[in-house]
Amino acid sequence: MIDDNPASRRQILATGASAAIGLVLAADDGLAQALSPTPACHDGDVPTRPEIEGPFFKPASPLRGDLREPGMAGRPAELAGFVLTRSCRPVAGALIELWHADDQGEYDNKGFRLRGHLFADAKGHYAFKTIVPGLYPGRTRHFHIKVQAAAESPVLTTQLYFPDEPRNLADDFFHPELVMRVAAADDALRARFDVVLAMR
Ligand SMILES: [Fe+2]
């Protein structure tokens, strides 16, 4: 089931807001240095392409920018970018939800491991710390995201892909418009994707 009821989500979100702000700010600095700190957008950009939610979405994820847990296997990854309108305006306070498979290609369908959401800052910037998802049968490597400008706005559901993955072209859902820009930093992967919402 998709929980697209923004009111119930916002209520859940409000309780942990102050804790998450610190995580977001802490995650922000390194990413801005690794990849261009400003969005590469143009007036009239096409909105980010939607994709299916897939079978493993679970509503009411925790409000957190850091999905890593002690002892969690997998290469560290940071996913960051801006949420923008088609005319390149930042969508301050946009909700971004991230969920993905673990290092072994498994989703946590009982709890909320590798699931979380946060709100973009005043510049529309968001940043998650997590791990690189593992592969599972039938799919190339991917993140799942949902993005919503405000409580009453439509929800964009899509998937983000890694460049140079051998399985990309064999995956029917893969699309080049949804490939993240990535940079390696020590043992971590820094990924950047700017989301363009279908609004002016
Ligand atoms: Fe998936």
CSV table of C-alpha atoms and ligand atoms in Angstrom, one decimal:
chain,number,residue,atom,x,y,z
A,1,MET,CA,0.0,0.0,0.0
A,2,ILE,CA,1.2,3.5,-0.8
A,3,ASP,CA,0.6,5.9,2.0
A,4,ASP,CA,0.1,9.1,0.1
A,5,ASN,CA,-1.8,10.8,2.9
A,6,PRO,CA,0.5,13.8,3.4
A,7,ALA,CA,-1.3,14.9,6.6
A,8,SER,CA,-0.5,11.7,8.4
A,9,ARG,CA,3.0,11.7,7.2
A,10,ARG,CA,3.7,15.2,8.3
A,11,GLN,CA,2.4,14.5,11.7
A,12,ILE,CA,4.7,11.6,12.1
A,13,LEU,CA,7.6,13.7,10.8
A,14,ALA,CA,7.1,16.6,13.2
A,15,THR,CA,8.1,14.6,16.2
A,16,GLY,CA,11.7,14.0,15.2
A,17,ALA,CA,12.4,17.1,13.3
A,18,SER,CA,15.0,18.7,15.5
A,19,ALA,CA,17.1,15.5,15.6
A,20,ALA,CA,17.2,15.2,11.9
A,21,ILE,CA,18.3,18.7,11.2
A,22,GLY,CA,21.6,18.0,12.8
A,23,LEU,CA,22.2,15.0,10.7
A,24,VAL,CA,21.3,16.8,7.5
A,25,LEU,CA,23.7,19.7,8.3
A,26,ALA,CA,26.5,17.3,9.2
A,27,ALA,CA,26.1,15.4,6.0
A,28,ASP,CA,26.0,18.5,3.9
A,29,ASP,CA,29.6,19.8,4.1
A,30,GLY,CA,31.5,16.8,2.6
A,31,LEU,CA,29.1,16.4,-0.3
A,32,ALA,CA,29.2,20.1,-1.3
A,33,GLN,CA,33.0,19.7,-1.7
A,34,ALA,CA,32.9,16.5,-3.6
A,35,LEU,CA,30.5,17.5,-6.2
A,36,SER,CA,29.3,20.9,-7.6
A,37,PRO,CA,27.5,22.8,-4.8
A,38,THR,CA,25.2,24.5,-7.2
A,39,PRO,CA,22.4,22.8,-9.2
A,40,ALA,CA,22.9,22.4,-12.9
A,41,CYS,CA,19.5,23.4,-14.0
A,42,HIS,CA,17.9,25.5,-16.7
A,43,ASP,CA,14.6,27.3,-17.0
A,44,GLY,CA,12.1,24.8,-18.5
A,45,ASP,CA,13.9,21.6,-17.5
A,46,VAL,CA,11.8,18.6,-17.9
A,47,PRO,CA,10.5,17.1,-14.6
A,48,THR,CA,12.3,14.0,-13.3
A,49,ARG,CA,11.0,10.9,-14.8
A,50,PRO,CA,8.7,8.8,-12.6
A,51,GLU,CA,9.2,5.1,-12.1
A,52,ILE,CA,7.3,2.4,-10.4
A,53,GLU,CA,7.4,2.2,-6.6
A,54,GLY,CA,8.2,-1.5,-6.6
A,55,PRO,CA,7.1,-4.1,-4.1
A,56,PHE,CA,9.2,-3.0,-1.1
A,57,PHE,CA,8.0,0.5,-0.2
A,58,LYS,CA,6.9,0.8,3.4
A,59,PRO,CA,5.2,4.0,4.7
A,60,ALA,CA,6.0,5.9,7.9
A,61,SER,CA,9.8,5.6,7.7
A,62,PRO,CA,11.9,7.3,10.4
A,63,LEU,CA,12.9,11.0,9.9
A,64,ARG,CA,16.7,10.7,9.5
A,65,GLY,CA,19.4,11.6,7.0
A,66,ASP,CA,21.8,8.8,8.2
A,67,LEU,CA,20.6,5.3,7.4
A,68,ARG,CA,23.8,3.6,8.4
A,69,GLU,CA,23.9,1.4,11.5
A,70,PRO,CA,26.8,0.0,13.6
A,71,GLY,CA,28.2,-3.1,11.9
A,72,MET,CA,26.2,-2.7,8.8
A,73,ALA,CA,28.0,-4.2,5.8
A,74,GLY,CA,28.5,-2.4,2.6
A,75,ARG,CA,30.4,0.5,0.9
A,76,PRO,CA,29.5,3.8,2.5
A,77,ALA,CA,27.5,6.1,0.1
A,78,GLU,CA,26.3,9.6,0.3
A,79,LEU,CA,23.3,10.7,-1.8
A,80,ALA,CA,22.7,14.4,-2.1
A,81,GLY,CA,21.3,17.0,-4.4
A,82,PHE,CA,18.7,19.7,-4.8
A,83,VAL,CA,15.0,19.6,-5.2
A,84,LEU,CA,14.1,22.2,-7.9
A,85,THR,CA,11.1,23.4,-9.9
A,86,ARG,CA,11.1,23.4,-13.7
A,87,SER,CA,12.1,27.0,-13.6
A,88,CYS,CA,15.1,26.1,-11.4
A,89,ARG,CA,13.7,27.5,-8.1
A,90,PRO,CA,14.6,25.5,-5.0
A,91,VAL,CA,11.8,23.6,-3.3
A,92,ALA,CA,12.6,24.5,0.3
A,93,GLY,CA,11.3,22.0,2.8
A,94,ALA,CA,10.6,19.3,0.2
A,95,LEU,CA,10.1,15.8,1.6
A,96,ILE,CA,12.6,13.2,0.3
A,97,GLU,CA,12.1,9.5,1.1
A,98,LEU,CA,14.8,7.0,0.4
A,99,TRP,CA,14.7,3.2,0.7
A,100,HIS,CA,16.9,0.5,-0.8
A,101,ALA,CA,18.3,-3.0,-0.5
A,102,ASP,CA,21.2,-3.8,1.8
A,103,ASP,CA,24.6,-5.0,0.8
A,104,GLN,CA,23.2,-8.5,0.1
A,105,GLY,CA,20.3,-7.2,-2.0
A,106,GLU,CA,17.7,-7.7,0.7
A,107,TYR,CA,15.1,-5.2,1.8
A,108,ASP,CA,14.0,-4.9,5.4
A,109,ASN,CA,10.3,-5.5,5.2
A,110,LYS,CA,9.8,-6.0,9.0
A,111,GLY,CA,11.6,-2.9,10.3
A,112,PHE,CA,13.0,0.2,8.8
A,113,ARG,CA,16.6,-0.6,8.1
A,114,LEU,CA,17.8,1.4,5.1
A,115,ARG,CA,14.6,3.4,5.1
A,116,GLY,CA,14.2,7.1,6.0
A,117,HIS,CA,13.1,10.5,5.0
A,118,LEU,CA,14.1,14.1,5.5
A,119,PHE,CA,13.3,17.6,4.4
A,120,ALA,CA,15.3,19.7,2.0
A,121,ASP,CA,16.8,22.9,3.5
A,122,ALA,CA,16.0,26.5,2.4
A,123,LYS,CA,18.0,26.0,-0.7
A,124,GLY,CA,16.3,22.8,-1.7
A,125,HIS,CA,19.3,20.8,-0.7
A,126,TYR,CA,19.1,17.3,0.7
A,127,ALA,CA,21.7,14.8,1.8
A,128,PHE,CA,21.6,11.2,3.0
A,129,LYS,CA,24.3,8.9,4.3
A,130,THR,CA,23.8,5.3,3.6
A,131,ILE,CA,25.5,2.3,1.8
A,132,VAL,CA,25.7,1.3,-1.8
A,133,PRO,CA,22.7,-1.1,-2.3
A,134,GLY,CA,23.4,-4.7,-3.3
A,135,LEU,CA,22.1,-6.4,-6.4
A,136,TYR,CA,19.1,-8.7,-6.4
A,137,PRO,CA,17.7,-10.9,-9.2
A,138,GLY,CA,16.2,-9.2,-12.2
A,139,ARG,CA,17.4,-5.6,-11.4
A,140,THR,CA,20.4,-3.5,-11.7
A,141,ARG,CA,21.7,-1.5,-8.7
A,142,HIS,CA,19.3,1.3,-7.7
A,143,PHE,CA,17.9,3.5,-5.0
A,144,HIS,CA,14.1,4.2,-4.6
A,145,ILE,CA,13.0,7.7,-3.8
A,146,LYS,CA,9.8,9.7,-3.3
A,147,VAL,CA,9.8,13.4,-3.4
A,148,GLN,CA,6.9,15.8,-2.4
A,149,ALA,CA,7.1,19.6,-2.5
A,150,ALA,CA,4.6,20.1,0.3
A,151,ALA,CA,1.9,18.3,2.2
A,152,GLU,CA,-0.8,18.8,-0.4
A,153,SER,CA,1.5,18.3,-3.5
A,154,PRO,CA,1.6,15.2,-5.7
A,155,VAL,CA,4.3,12.6,-4.8
A,156,LEU,CA,7.0,11.9,-7.4
A,157,THR,CA,8.1,8.2,-7.1
A,158,THR,CA,11.2,7.1,-9.0
A,159,GLN,CA,14.4,5.2,-8.9
A,160,LEU,CA,18.1,6.3,-9.2
A,161,TYR,CA,20.8,4.4,-11.0
A,162,PHE,CA,24.6,4.1,-10.8
A,163,PRO,CA,26.7,4.8,-13.9
A,164,ASP,CA,28.7,2.0,-15.5
A,165,GLU,CA,26.8,-0.8,-13.9
A,166,PRO,CA,27.0,-4.0,-16.0
A,167,ARG,CA,23.3,-4.7,-15.5
A,168,ASN,CA,22.0,-1.3,-16.4
A,169,LEU,CA,21.2,-2.0,-20.0
A,170,ALA,CA,19.5,-5.3,-19.2
A,171,ASP,CA,17.1,-3.8,-16.7
A,172,ASP,CA,13.8,-2.8,-18.2
A,173,PHE,CA,13.3,0.0,-15.6
A,174,PHE,CA,16.8,1.6,-16.2
A,175,HIS,CA,16.7,5.0,-17.8
A,176,PRO,CA,19.7,7.2,-18.5
A,177,GLU,CA,17.9,10.3,-17.2
A,178,LEU,CA,17.9,8.7,-13.8
A,179,VAL,CA,21.6,8.0,-13.5
A,180,MET,CA,23.3,9.8,-10.6
A,181,ARG,CA,26.6,11.6,-11.0
A,182,VAL,CA,29.1,9.9,-8.7
A,183,ALA,CA,32.5,10.5,-7.3
A,184,ALA,CA,34.7,8.2,-5.2
A,185,ALA,CA,36.1,9.6,-2.0
A,186,ASP,CA,38.3,7.2,-0.1
A,187,ASP,CA,36.2,4.1,0.4
A,188,ALA,CA,32.9,5.9,0.0
A,189,LEU,CA,30.8,6.8,-3.0
A,190,ARG,CA,29.4,10.2,-3.3
A,191,ALA,CA,26.3,10.4,-5.5
A,192,ARG,CA,24.5,13.5,-6.7
A,193,PHE,CA,21.0,13.8,-8.2
A,194,ASP,CA,19.0,16.9,-8.6
A,195,VAL,CA,15.2,16.2,-8.7
A,196,VAL,CA,13.1,18.5,-10.9
A,197,LEU,CA,9.4,18.5,-9.8
A,198,ALA,CA,6.6,19.2,-12.3
A,199,MET,CA,5.9,22.7,-11.0
A,200,ARG,CA,7.0,26.2,-12.0
B,1,FE,FE,14.3,-2.1,-5.6
